[in-house]
C-alpha cells in the first residue's frame, strides 16, 4: 500500500496558525482549559469537521476526530495544551500530524485514521490526566480531585469541555476498543538527534517518573529580633535539602537518570520575616522502576532527617507515578521502515526522556512514537524550535509507515 498522501504544506500552515493561539513572544501559553487551550481545541475541532471527520469531545476534554463508520482505525495524536510558558511545537506537532494524516487518508479512501488531542498532558492538574483517564489508568473521580497551583480542581475546570465541541459535534466517551494502535509524533525535546545530525528518532521506550511535593514547616518570625540559634527557618532547611539530595542520589543513579526541583514556594515570602514554610516539587525520571523507587525512598528519608535535625515538621505528598514503558515492537519496526523510506540512514532508535500520552495509551493499545529534532535540544521554553524540513520529514515518515513504505511522491 503506498504511503498516505499527506501534505506537509497543510501541516505547516496549521502549525503556523496554532502558534498564534496563546502566543507569548516566540512561545505559547495554553494551559489545560485556559481560554487559549479551548480556543486551540475549537480550531482543531473545526478543521476536523471540515475534513469530514466525526468530532467527539469526551468528559476530560480529550478531542477526537474519527473517520465515519465503526470499523477499527489507527489513532494518531498527542496534546495541544502547554506548559505555563512553553514552545510552539510540544504536543501540537503530534496533533497536527494526526489531523493531516486523518484528513489525507480520508481524501484517499484509506487507511482509516483518527486524530486525538489529549487534555492536560502538561500537568496543570498533575500530569497526563486526560490520557490517564481515557486509558483507564486513573478514575475520573480521582482526576476531578486533582488541583492546580491555585487550588482549582480538574473537576471544576473540565465543565468547560463542552465549549470545545463545534455545532454537530458529540459530547461523550470514546472507547479505546475503536482503535487498533496509537502513533504519536513529537519533538525530541533533547539534544541527541541534532548532535548526531539525524532527522528522525524511533522511540523504543519512555522513562518512568516519581514525584514528591515536600513542605518544610518551621516558624515565621521577626527577621531582626530573632537570634539565629532560635530560628526554625524553613528556607535554611530547604537549602540544605537541595544540596544534600544530590549526594543522597549519587550511589543510586546513572548518567541518564534525571531529577528536578522545579517549583519552590516560600511562605510568607517576605524579606523581613523568617520563612515559616518552604515547599518544593521533587521529580525523578529513569528507565528503571526499581531505581525510581529507591530514589523516591531516599528523597523522603533525607527530607525527614533534615527537618528533624532543625526542629521542623515535614509534610510529604506523593504525586502521580508512571512506570517506564516499552513501545510496541512491531509498530516500532513499522515506524523504522517509514523512517528509512523517507530519510535513509538519517534516523536512530532511541529512548524518550520526556513523558508523553503514549505512556498511558500503551496500557490499552499497541503504541509507538516518532521524534523530530529540537534545535539546541531546547524545550519547555519559548525558544523551542525545529527546522521546517524536519517537521515535514516526520509527517512523511509516519505517512510511509502507516500507508506502505514507499516515500510519498
Ligand atoms: O514533562 C514532560 O516530560 C512532558 O513534556 N510533559
Ligand atoms: Mn509533550
Ligand atoms: Mn511538554
mmCIF file of C-alpha atoms and ligand atoms in Angstrom:
data_model
loop_
_atom_site.group_PDB
_atom_site.id
_atom_site.type_symbol
_atom_site.label_atom_id
_atom_site.label_comp_id
_atom_site.label_asym_id
_atom_site.label_seq_id
_atom_site.Cartn_x
_atom_site.Cartn_y
_atom_site.Cartn_z
ATOM 1 C CA UNK A 1 0.000 0.000 0.000
ATOM 2 C CA UNK A 2 1.519 3.358 -0.993
ATOM 3 C CA UNK A 3 2.285 5.993 1.629
ATOM 4 C CA UNK A 4 -0.665 8.086 2.764
ATOM 5 C CA UNK A 5 -0.573 11.218 0.524
ATOM 6 C CA UNK A 6 -0.082 13.603 3.449
ATOM 7 C CA UNK A 7 0.501 17.255 2.582
ATOM 8 C CA UNK A 8 3.366 18.868 4.569
ATOM 9 C CA UNK A 9 2.338 22.348 3.391
ATOM 10 C CA UNK A 10 -1.070 21.938 5.070
ATOM 11 C CA UNK A 11 0.651 20.669 8.212
ATOM 12 C CA UNK A 12 2.941 23.701 8.404
ATOM 13 C CA UNK A 13 0.068 26.102 7.681
ATOM 14 C CA UNK A 14 -1.919 24.543 10.565
ATOM 15 C CA UNK A 15 1.085 24.754 12.907
ATOM 16 C CA UNK A 16 1.737 28.378 11.942
ATOM 17 C CA UNK A 17 -1.864 29.261 12.746
ATOM 18 C CA UNK A 18 -1.951 27.316 16.017
ATOM 19 C CA UNK A 19 1.183 29.165 17.095
ATOM 20 C CA UNK A 20 -0.875 32.376 17.163
ATOM 21 C CA UNK A 21 -3.360 30.957 19.706
ATOM 22 C CA UNK A 22 -1.939 31.756 23.132
ATOM 23 C CA UNK A 23 1.234 33.252 21.636
ATOM 24 C CA UNK A 24 3.675 34.771 24.162
ATOM 25 C CA UNK A 25 6.715 36.071 22.297
ATOM 26 C CA UNK A 26 8.129 33.114 20.348
ATOM 27 C CA UNK A 27 6.416 30.655 22.670
ATOM 28 C CA UNK A 28 2.902 29.649 23.597
ATOM 29 C CA UNK A 29 0.848 29.554 26.802
ATOM 30 C CA UNK A 30 -2.239 27.296 26.594
ATOM 31 C CA UNK A 31 -2.601 25.576 29.965
ATOM 32 C CA UNK A 32 -5.366 22.960 30.144
ATOM 33 C CA UNK A 33 -8.857 24.532 29.992
ATOM 34 C CA UNK A 34 -7.491 28.048 29.736
ATOM 35 C CA UNK A 35 -9.316 30.203 27.198
ATOM 36 C CA UNK A 36 -6.427 29.769 24.776
ATOM 37 C CA UNK A 37 -6.377 25.985 25.252
ATOM 38 C CA UNK A 38 -10.089 25.882 24.482
ATOM 39 C CA UNK A 39 -9.637 28.217 21.504
ATOM 40 C CA UNK A 40 -6.980 25.926 20.037
ATOM 41 C CA UNK A 41 -9.169 22.874 20.574
ATOM 42 C CA UNK A 42 -12.141 24.623 18.981
ATOM 43 C CA UNK A 43 -9.975 25.492 15.967
ATOM 44 C CA UNK A 44 -8.769 21.902 15.706
ATOM 45 C CA UNK A 45 -12.339 20.599 16.054
ATOM 46 C CA UNK A 46 -13.459 22.870 13.214
ATOM 47 C CA UNK A 47 -10.652 21.599 10.970
ATOM 48 C CA UNK A 48 -11.582 18.005 11.828
ATOM 49 C CA UNK A 49 -15.248 18.626 10.960
ATOM 50 C CA UNK A 50 -14.208 20.443 7.769
ATOM 51 C CA UNK A 51 -12.203 17.356 6.752
ATOM 52 C CA UNK A 52 -15.255 15.105 7.182
ATOM 53 C CA UNK A 53 -14.133 13.590 10.484
ATOM 54 C CA UNK A 54 -16.707 12.997 13.230
ATOM 55 C CA UNK A 55 -15.800 15.227 16.189
ATOM 56 C CA UNK A 56 -16.208 13.950 19.738
ATOM 57 C CA UNK A 57 -15.188 15.668 22.985
ATOM 58 C CA UNK A 58 -15.032 13.341 25.975
ATOM 59 C CA UNK A 59 -15.690 14.323 29.633
ATOM 60 C CA UNK A 60 -11.992 15.158 30.194
ATOM 61 C CA UNK A 61 -11.855 17.487 27.211
ATOM 62 C CA UNK A 62 -9.940 14.961 25.081
ATOM 63 C CA UNK A 63 -10.761 15.924 21.478
ATOM 64 C CA UNK A 64 -11.186 13.189 18.848
ATOM 65 C CA UNK A 65 -11.652 13.373 15.065
ATOM 66 C CA UNK A 66 -12.960 9.987 13.883
ATOM 67 C CA UNK A 67 -13.392 8.648 10.345
ATOM 68 C CA UNK A 68 -17.067 7.878 9.585
ATOM 69 C CA UNK A 69 -18.218 4.355 10.418
ATOM 70 C CA UNK A 70 -17.452 1.944 13.238
ATOM 71 C CA UNK A 71 -14.642 -0.143 11.731
ATOM 72 C CA UNK A 72 -11.398 -0.122 13.729
ATOM 73 C CA UNK A 73 -8.961 2.655 12.916
ATOM 74 C CA UNK A 74 -5.490 3.856 13.805
ATOM 75 C CA UNK A 75 -5.219 6.688 16.333
ATOM 76 C CA UNK A 76 -2.612 9.408 15.741
ATOM 77 C CA UNK A 77 -2.209 12.350 18.087
ATOM 78 C CA UNK A 78 -0.716 13.957 21.171
ATOM 79 C CA UNK A 79 -1.751 17.029 23.230
ATOM 80 C CA UNK A 80 -2.470 20.678 22.435
ATOM 81 C CA UNK A 81 -2.208 22.070 25.966
ATOM 82 C CA UNK A 82 1.136 23.538 27.021
ATOM 83 C CA UNK A 83 3.336 24.282 29.983
ATOM 84 C CA UNK A 84 2.621 27.632 31.671
ATOM 85 C CA UNK A 85 5.049 29.105 29.134
ATOM 86 C CA UNK A 86 6.188 26.562 26.570
ATOM 87 C CA UNK A 87 7.274 26.194 22.994
ATOM 88 C CA UNK A 88 5.165 26.242 19.841
ATOM 89 C CA UNK A 89 5.641 22.568 18.947
ATOM 90 C CA UNK A 90 5.487 20.461 22.159
ATOM 91 C CA UNK A 91 2.405 18.260 21.735
ATOM 92 C CA UNK A 92 0.714 20.229 18.988
ATOM 93 C CA UNK A 93 3.125 18.841 16.385
ATOM 94 C CA UNK A 94 1.720 15.351 17.008
ATOM 95 C CA UNK A 95 -1.872 16.580 16.940
ATOM 96 C CA UNK A 96 -1.306 18.491 13.680
ATOM 97 C CA UNK A 97 0.359 15.406 12.138
ATOM 98 C CA UNK A 98 -2.659 13.374 13.237
ATOM 99 C CA UNK A 99 -5.042 15.878 11.687
ATOM 100 C CA UNK A 100 -3.166 15.900 8.379
ATOM 101 C CA UNK A 101 -2.863 12.094 8.247
ATOM 102 C CA UNK A 102 -6.561 11.588 9.118
ATOM 103 C CA UNK A 103 -7.567 14.224 6.543
ATOM 104 C CA UNK A 104 -5.312 12.874 3.767
ATOM 105 C CA UNK A 105 -6.292 9.261 4.469
ATOM 106 C CA UNK A 106 -9.987 10.160 4.279
ATOM 107 C CA UNK A 107 -9.401 12.006 0.990
ATOM 108 C CA UNK A 108 -7.505 8.983 -0.357
ATOM 109 C CA UNK A 109 -10.135 6.475 0.721
ATOM 110 C CA UNK A 110 -7.981 4.871 3.392
ATOM 111 C CA UNK A 111 -6.458 3.688 5.647
ATOM 112 C CA UNK A 112 -8.843 4.616 8.474
ATOM 113 C CA UNK A 113 -7.085 7.104 10.735
ATOM 114 C CA UNK A 114 -8.426 9.094 13.700
ATOM 115 C CA UNK A 115 -6.782 12.079 15.409
ATOM 116 C CA UNK A 116 -6.739 12.957 19.103
ATOM 117 C CA UNK A 117 -5.648 15.854 21.288
ATOM 118 C CA UNK A 118 -5.453 14.620 24.866
ATOM 119 C CA UNK A 119 -6.117 17.033 27.702
ATOM 120 C CA UNK A 120 -3.714 18.229 30.414
ATOM 121 C CA UNK A 121 -0.668 16.300 29.262
ATOM 122 C CA UNK A 122 1.436 19.150 30.631
ATOM 123 C CA UNK A 123 0.093 18.700 34.130
ATOM 124 C CA UNK A 124 -1.696 21.851 35.156
ATOM 125 C CA UNK A 125 -3.580 19.374 37.358
ATOM 126 C CA UNK A 126 -0.880 16.742 37.873
ATOM 127 C CA UNK A 127 0.322 15.272 34.587
ATOM 128 C CA UNK A 128 -1.034 13.316 31.609
ATOM 129 C CA UNK A 129 -4.503 13.359 33.180
ATOM 130 C CA UNK A 130 -6.591 13.249 30.000
ATOM 131 C CA UNK A 131 -4.877 10.169 28.584
ATOM 132 C CA UNK A 132 -4.662 8.541 32.041
ATOM 133 C CA UNK A 133 -8.439 8.658 32.471
ATOM 134 C CA UNK A 134 -9.056 7.662 28.838
ATOM 135 C CA UNK A 135 -6.762 4.635 29.183
ATOM 136 C CA UNK A 136 -8.444 3.615 32.439
ATOM 137 C CA UNK A 137 -5.299 4.246 34.485
ATOM 138 C CA UNK A 138 -6.985 6.880 36.628
ATOM 139 C CA UNK A 139 -10.648 7.202 37.583
ATOM 140 C CA UNK A 140 -12.481 10.345 36.535
ATOM 141 C CA UNK A 141 -13.291 10.920 40.195
ATOM 142 C CA UNK A 142 -9.595 10.806 41.094
ATOM 143 C CA UNK A 143 -8.759 13.166 38.249
ATOM 144 C CA UNK A 144 -11.548 15.528 39.312
ATOM 145 C CA UNK A 145 -9.957 15.763 42.762
ATOM 146 C CA UNK A 146 -6.583 16.909 41.403
ATOM 147 C CA UNK A 147 -5.935 20.630 41.664
ATOM 148 C CA UNK A 148 -3.715 23.220 40.034
ATOM 149 C CA UNK A 149 -1.283 25.554 41.811
ATOM 150 C CA UNK A 150 -4.162 27.917 42.618
ATOM 151 C CA UNK A 151 -6.376 25.183 44.068
ATOM 152 C CA UNK A 152 -8.721 24.952 41.071
ATOM 153 C CA UNK A 153 -9.836 21.329 40.617
ATOM 154 C CA UNK A 154 -9.843 19.398 37.330
ATOM 155 C CA UNK A 155 -13.486 18.623 38.057
ATOM 156 C CA UNK A 156 -14.361 22.306 38.140
ATOM 157 C CA UNK A 157 -12.227 23.173 35.117
ATOM 158 C CA UNK A 158 -13.490 20.376 32.857
ATOM 159 C CA UNK A 159 -17.004 21.806 32.887
ATOM 160 C CA UNK A 160 -15.591 23.924 30.047
ATOM 161 C CA UNK A 161 -15.154 20.788 27.890
ATOM 162 C CA UNK A 162 -18.489 21.393 26.211
ATOM 163 C CA UNK A 163 -17.174 24.739 24.881
ATOM 164 C CA UNK A 164 -14.722 22.746 22.727
ATOM 165 C CA UNK A 165 -17.356 20.970 20.652
ATOM 166 C CA UNK A 166 -18.416 22.812 17.476
ATOM 167 C CA UNK A 167 -22.075 22.543 16.342
ATOM 168 C CA UNK A 168 -22.849 18.948 15.399
ATOM 169 C CA UNK A 169 -20.027 17.501 17.480
ATOM 170 C CA UNK A 170 -20.732 14.757 20.006
ATOM 171 C CA UNK A 171 -20.050 15.026 23.725
ATOM 172 C CA UNK A 172 -19.294 11.634 25.193
ATOM 173 C CA UNK A 173 -16.796 8.876 25.799
ATOM 174 C CA UNK A 174 -14.696 7.302 23.054
ATOM 175 C CA UNK A 175 -13.687 3.714 23.778
ATOM 176 C CA UNK A 176 -10.075 2.604 23.190
ATOM 177 C CA UNK A 177 -11.670 -0.507 21.611
ATOM 178 C CA UNK A 178 -12.357 1.580 18.495
ATOM 179 C CA UNK A 179 -8.645 1.709 17.698
ATOM 180 C CA UNK A 180 -6.066 -0.821 16.560
ATOM 181 C CA UNK A 181 -2.922 1.128 17.510
ATOM 182 C CA UNK A 182 -1.618 4.567 18.549
ATOM 183 C CA UNK A 183 1.173 6.601 16.981
ATOM 184 C CA UNK A 184 2.496 9.872 18.418
ATOM 185 C CA UNK A 185 4.804 12.242 16.594
ATOM 186 C CA UNK A 186 6.666 14.594 18.927
ATOM 187 C CA UNK A 187 9.671 16.878 19.047
ATOM 188 C CA UNK A 188 12.577 15.173 20.823
ATOM 189 C CA UNK A 189 12.909 17.968 23.394
ATOM 190 C CA UNK A 190 16.540 16.958 23.868
ATOM 191 C CA UNK A 191 19.921 17.238 22.116
ATOM 192 C CA UNK A 192 20.507 13.701 20.768
ATOM 193 C CA UNK A 193 19.188 13.910 17.191
ATOM 194 C CA UNK A 194 20.773 17.284 16.496
ATOM 195 C CA UNK A 195 24.108 16.117 17.938
ATOM 196 C CA UNK A 196 24.000 13.004 15.743
ATOM 197 C CA UNK A 197 22.880 15.086 12.739
ATOM 198 C CA UNK A 198 19.824 12.838 12.284
ATOM 199 C CA UNK A 199 16.348 13.738 11.075
ATOM 200 C CA UNK A 200 14.239 11.173 12.944
ATOM 201 C CA UNK A 201 14.157 9.207 16.213
ATOM 202 C CA UNK A 202 12.123 5.996 16.541
ATOM 203 C CA UNK A 203 11.271 5.668 20.233
ATOM 204 C CA UNK A 204 11.694 2.210 21.777
ATOM 205 C CA UNK A 205 10.833 3.083 25.415
ATOM 206 C CA UNK A 206 9.749 6.007 27.602
ATOM 207 C CA UNK A 207 11.161 6.705 31.063
ATOM 208 C CA UNK A 208 9.098 6.487 34.221
ATOM 209 C CA UNK A 209 8.601 9.173 36.861
ATOM 210 C CA UNK A 210 8.140 9.522 40.625
ATOM 211 C CA UNK A 211 7.162 12.790 42.298
ATOM 212 C CA UNK A 212 7.129 14.286 45.802
ATOM 213 C CA UNK A 213 5.632 17.542 46.987
ATOM 214 C CA UNK A 214 7.510 18.355 50.214
ATOM 215 C CA UNK A 215 6.888 21.147 52.729
ATOM 216 C CA UNK A 216 9.346 22.058 55.473
ATOM 217 C CA UNK A 217 7.306 23.765 58.180
ATOM 218 C CA UNK A 218 9.092 25.868 60.807
ATOM 219 C CA UNK A 219 8.078 29.205 62.350
ATOM 220 C CA UNK A 220 7.649 32.634 60.809
ATOM 221 C CA UNK A 221 9.319 35.246 62.985
ATOM 222 C CA UNK A 222 10.875 38.708 63.007
ATOM 223 C CA UNK A 223 13.948 38.940 60.743
ATOM 224 C CA UNK A 224 15.661 41.428 63.030
ATOM 225 C CA UNK A 225 14.943 40.336 66.570
ATOM 226 C CA UNK A 226 15.059 36.544 66.263
ATOM 227 C CA UNK A 227 18.556 35.231 67.139
ATOM 228 C CA UNK A 228 19.894 32.749 64.548
ATOM 229 C CA UNK A 229 20.056 29.768 67.010
ATOM 230 C CA UNK A 230 16.394 30.264 67.913
ATOM 231 C CA UNK A 231 15.095 30.254 64.380
ATOM 232 C CA UNK A 232 13.100 27.460 62.736
ATOM 233 C CA UNK A 233 13.865 28.735 59.273
ATOM 234 C CA UNK A 234 12.204 26.677 56.506
ATOM 235 C CA UNK A 235 14.380 28.076 53.706
ATOM 236 C CA UNK A 236 17.576 27.139 55.530
ATOM 237 C CA UNK A 237 16.213 23.580 55.743
ATOM 238 C CA UNK A 238 15.230 23.569 52.069
ATOM 239 C CA UNK A 239 18.633 24.887 51.032
ATOM 240 C CA UNK A 240 20.401 22.099 52.904
ATOM 241 C CA UNK A 241 17.976 19.568 51.379
ATOM 242 C CA UNK A 242 18.669 20.677 47.816
ATOM 243 C CA UNK A 243 22.424 20.244 48.246
ATOM 244 C CA UNK A 244 22.274 17.010 50.273
ATOM 245 C CA UNK A 245 19.816 15.377 47.820
ATOM 246 C CA UNK A 246 22.462 15.223 45.078
ATOM 247 C CA UNK A 247 24.755 13.338 47.463
ATOM 248 C CA UNK A 248 21.915 11.028 48.565
ATOM 249 C CA UNK A 249 21.143 10.136 44.942
ATOM 250 C CA UNK A 250 24.769 9.661 43.864
ATOM 251 C CA UNK A 251 25.010 5.932 44.737
ATOM 252 C CA UNK A 252 21.611 5.194 43.127
ATOM 253 C CA UNK A 253 21.636 6.981 39.784
ATOM 254 C CA UNK A 254 23.243 6.508 36.369
ATOM 255 C CA UNK A 255 24.386 9.180 33.919
ATOM 256 C CA UNK A 256 20.925 9.027 32.267
ATOM 257 C CA UNK A 257 18.929 9.500 35.491
ATOM 258 C CA UNK A 258 17.476 12.984 35.981
ATOM 259 C CA UNK A 259 15.829 14.795 38.871
ATOM 260 C CA UNK A 260 14.326 18.268 39.047
ATOM 261 C CA UNK A 261 13.239 20.567 41.877
ATOM 262 C CA UNK A 262 11.223 22.793 39.592
ATOM 263 C CA UNK A 263 8.680 24.556 41.790
ATOM 264 C CA UNK A 264 9.593 26.229 45.090
ATOM 265 C CA UNK A 265 7.233 28.327 47.212
ATOM 266 C CA UNK A 266 8.110 30.187 50.395
ATOM 267 C CA UNK A 267 5.593 31.351 52.981
ATOM 268 C CA UNK A 268 5.080 34.137 53.845
ATOM 269 C CA UNK A 269 7.793 35.040 51.307
ATOM 270 C CA UNK A 270 8.630 38.455 52.807
ATOM 271 C CA UNK A 271 12.128 39.902 53.225
ATOM 272 C CA UNK A 272 11.656 40.815 56.896
ATOM 273 C CA UNK A 273 10.076 37.555 58.015
ATOM 274 C CA UNK A 274 11.958 34.350 58.838
ATOM 275 C CA UNK A 275 10.399 31.852 56.384
ATOM 276 C CA UNK A 276 7.818 29.753 58.192
ATOM 277 C CA UNK A 277 7.284 27.249 55.396
ATOM 278 C CA UNK A 278 9.082 26.219 52.213
ATOM 279 C CA UNK A 279 7.616 23.794 49.654
ATOM 280 C CA UNK A 280 9.418 22.049 46.825
ATOM 281 C CA UNK A 281 8.444 19.708 43.967
ATOM 282 C CA UNK A 282 10.813 16.760 43.522
ATOM 283 C CA UNK A 283 10.524 14.958 40.178
ATOM 284 C CA UNK A 284 12.640 11.874 39.412
ATOM 285 C CA UNK A 285 12.884 10.142 35.990
ATOM 286 C CA UNK A 286 14.671 6.964 34.915
ATOM 287 C CA UNK A 287 14.303 3.946 32.662
ATOM 288 C CA UNK A 288 14.193 1.501 35.613
ATOM 289 C CA UNK A 289 11.224 1.335 38.031
ATOM 290 C CA UNK A 290 13.340 -0.129 40.833
ATOM 291 C CA UNK A 291 15.791 2.776 40.626
ATOM 292 C CA UNK A 292 12.911 5.250 40.709
ATOM 293 C CA UNK A 293 11.515 3.620 43.859
ATOM 294 C CA UNK A 294 14.921 3.741 45.511
ATOM 295 C CA UNK A 295 15.220 7.441 44.663
ATOM 296 C CA UNK A 296 11.695 8.118 45.963
ATOM 297 C CA UNK A 297 12.549 6.467 49.300
ATOM 298 C CA UNK A 298 15.898 8.260 49.592
ATOM 299 C CA UNK A 299 14.332 11.642 48.828
ATOM 300 C CA UNK A 300 11.772 11.198 51.609
ATOM 301 C CA UNK A 301 14.239 9.836 54.166
ATOM 302 C CA UNK A 302 16.599 12.758 53.637
ATOM 303 C CA UNK A 303 13.770 15.289 53.978
ATOM 304 C CA UNK A 304 12.687 13.692 57.256
ATOM 305 C CA UNK A 305 16.279 13.801 58.556
ATOM 306 C CA UNK A 306 16.830 17.441 57.582
ATOM 307 C CA UNK A 307 13.525 18.527 59.139
ATOM 308 C CA UNK A 308 14.141 16.612 62.367
ATOM 309 C CA UNK A 309 17.670 17.965 62.729
ATOM 310 C CA UNK A 310 16.330 21.523 62.550
ATOM 311 C CA UNK A 311 13.246 21.024 64.709
ATOM 312 C CA UNK A 312 10.871 21.472 61.758
ATOM 313 C CA UNK A 313 7.879 19.437 60.671
ATOM 314 C CA UNK A 314 7.766 17.765 57.255
ATOM 315 C CA UNK A 315 4.684 17.326 55.078
ATOM 316 C CA UNK A 316 5.136 14.907 52.154
ATOM 317 C CA UNK A 317 2.607 14.240 49.385
ATOM 318 C CA UNK A 318 3.343 11.734 46.616
ATOM 319 C CA UNK A 319 2.449 12.824 43.079
ATOM 320 C CA UNK A 320 1.248 10.790 40.103
ATOM 321 C CA UNK A 321 3.733 7.982 39.399
ATOM 322 C CA UNK A 322 4.336 6.381 35.999
ATOM 323 C CA UNK A 323 6.457 3.289 35.340
ATOM 324 C CA UNK A 324 8.825 3.134 32.377
ATOM 325 C CA UNK A 325 7.037 1.732 29.318
ATOM 326 C CA UNK A 326 8.241 -0.083 26.196
ATOM 327 C CA UNK A 327 6.746 0.803 22.834
ATOM 328 C CA UNK A 328 5.146 -1.946 20.726
ATOM 329 C CA UNK A 329 8.000 -3.711 18.844
ATOM 330 C CA UNK A 330 6.003 -4.373 15.648
ATOM 331 C CA UNK A 331 4.808 -0.765 15.477
ATOM 332 C CA UNK A 332 8.318 0.458 16.252
ATOM 333 C CA UNK A 333 9.553 -1.578 13.292
ATOM 334 C CA UNK A 334 6.856 -0.039 11.046
ATOM 335 C CA UNK A 335 7.976 3.455 12.051
ATOM 336 C CA UNK A 336 11.590 2.429 11.473
ATOM 337 C CA UNK A 337 10.684 1.256 7.964
ATOM 338 C CA UNK A 338 8.904 4.559 7.330
ATOM 339 C CA UNK A 339 11.921 6.487 8.605
ATOM 340 C CA UNK A 340 14.274 4.510 6.375
ATOM 341 C CA UNK A 341 11.992 5.052 3.379
ATOM 342 C CA UNK A 342 11.867 8.829 3.845
ATOM 343 C CA UNK A 343 15.244 9.601 5.433
ATOM 344 C CA UNK A 344 17.543 6.670 4.594
ATOM 345 C CA UNK A 345 20.328 6.369 7.149
ATOM 346 C CA UNK A 346 19.289 9.612 8.901
ATOM 347 C CA UNK A 347 17.387 8.130 11.829
ATOM 348 C CA UNK A 348 18.020 6.120 15.002
ATOM 349 C CA UNK A 349 16.188 4.073 17.598
ATOM 350 C CA UNK A 350 16.244 5.838 20.961
ATOM 351 C CA UNK A 351 14.610 6.214 24.396
ATOM 352 C CA UNK A 352 12.403 9.125 25.430
ATOM 353 C CA UNK A 353 13.463 11.142 28.471
ATOM 354 C CA UNK A 354 10.253 13.137 28.227
ATOM 355 C CA UNK A 355 6.868 11.764 29.247
ATOM 356 C CA UNK A 356 4.094 11.527 26.679
ATOM 357 C CA UNK A 357 0.467 10.485 26.368
ATOM 358 C CA UNK A 358 1.842 7.282 24.846
ATOM 359 C CA UNK A 359 2.901 6.373 28.428
ATOM 360 C CA UNK A 360 -0.774 5.881 29.229
ATOM 361 C CA UNK A 361 -2.127 4.819 25.838
ATOM 362 C CA UNK A 362 0.418 1.960 25.711
ATOM 363 C CA UNK A 363 -1.585 0.346 28.533
ATOM 364 C CA UNK A 364 -4.533 -0.209 26.179
ATOM 365 C CA UNK A 365 -3.184 -0.005 22.602
ATOM 366 C CA UNK A 366 -0.002 -1.010 20.763
ATOM 367 C CA UNK A 367 1.800 2.351 20.771
ATOM 368 C CA UNK A 368 4.895 3.902 19.231
ATOM 369 C CA UNK A 369 6.438 7.363 18.821
ATOM 370 C CA UNK A 370 8.498 9.201 16.252
ATOM 371 C CA UNK A 371 10.748 12.147 17.172
ATOM 372 C CA UNK A 372 11.940 15.077 15.109
ATOM 373 C CA UNK A 373 14.976 17.096 16.263
ATOM 374 C CA UNK A 374 14.791 20.044 18.662
ATOM 375 C CA UNK A 375 17.122 22.882 17.740
ATOM 376 C CA UNK A 376 19.687 23.227 20.524
ATOM 377 C CA UNK A 377 17.809 20.484 22.387
ATOM 378 C CA UNK A 378 15.632 23.222 23.894
ATOM 379 C CA UNK A 379 12.044 22.604 25.034
ATOM 380 C CA UNK A 380 9.590 23.809 27.709
ATOM 381 C CA UNK A 381 10.999 27.176 26.720
ATOM 382 C CA UNK A 382 9.724 29.823 24.245
ATOM 383 C CA UNK A 383 12.935 29.278 22.246
ATOM 384 C CA UNK A 384 11.802 25.705 21.393
ATOM 385 C CA UNK A 385 12.043 25.166 17.640
ATOM 386 C CA UNK A 386 12.525 22.566 14.892
ATOM 387 C CA UNK A 387 13.652 23.057 11.286
ATOM 388 C CA UNK A 388 10.635 23.162 8.965
ATOM 389 C CA UNK A 389 12.134 20.461 6.735
ATOM 390 C CA UNK A 390 12.386 18.202 9.799
ATOM 391 C CA UNK A 391 8.725 18.869 10.610
ATOM 392 C CA UNK A 392 7.889 17.777 7.049
ATOM 393 C CA UNK A 393 10.095 14.679 7.249
ATOM 394 C CA UNK A 394 8.392 13.476 10.433
ATOM 395 C CA UNK A 395 4.972 13.667 8.802
ATOM 396 C CA UNK A 396 6.121 11.878 5.637
ATOM 397 C CA UNK A 397 7.823 9.126 7.644
ATOM 398 C CA UNK A 398 4.609 8.315 9.516
ATOM 399 C CA UNK A 399 2.638 8.573 6.256
ATOM 400 C CA UNK A 400 5.003 5.992 4.761
ATOM 401 C CA UNK A 401 4.865 3.793 7.875
ATOM 402 C CA UNK A 402 1.066 3.771 8.140
ATOM 403 C CA UNK A 403 0.358 3.580 4.396
ATOM 404 C CA UNK A 404 3.037 1.384 2.964
ATOM 405 C CA UNK A 405 6.747 2.155 2.993
ATOM 406 C CA UNK A 406 7.292 3.852 -0.347
ATOM 407 C CA UNK A 407 8.234 7.523 0.167
ATOM 408 C CA UNK A 408 5.370 9.905 -0.527
ATOM 409 C CA UNK A 409 5.669 11.344 -4.055
HETATM 410 O O1 LIG B 1 7.304 16.652 31.305
HETATM 411 C C1 LIG B 1 7.275 16.032 30.248
HETATM 412 O O2 LIG B 1 8.066 15.142 30.014
HETATM 413 C C2 LIG B 1 6.242 16.369 29.205
HETATM 414 O O3 LIG B 1 6.811 17.267 28.293
HETATM 415 N N1 LIG B 1 5.070 16.932 29.794
HETATM 416 MN MN1 LIG B 2 4.611 16.907 25.038
HETATM 417 MN MN1 LIG B 3 5.870 19.001 27.496
#
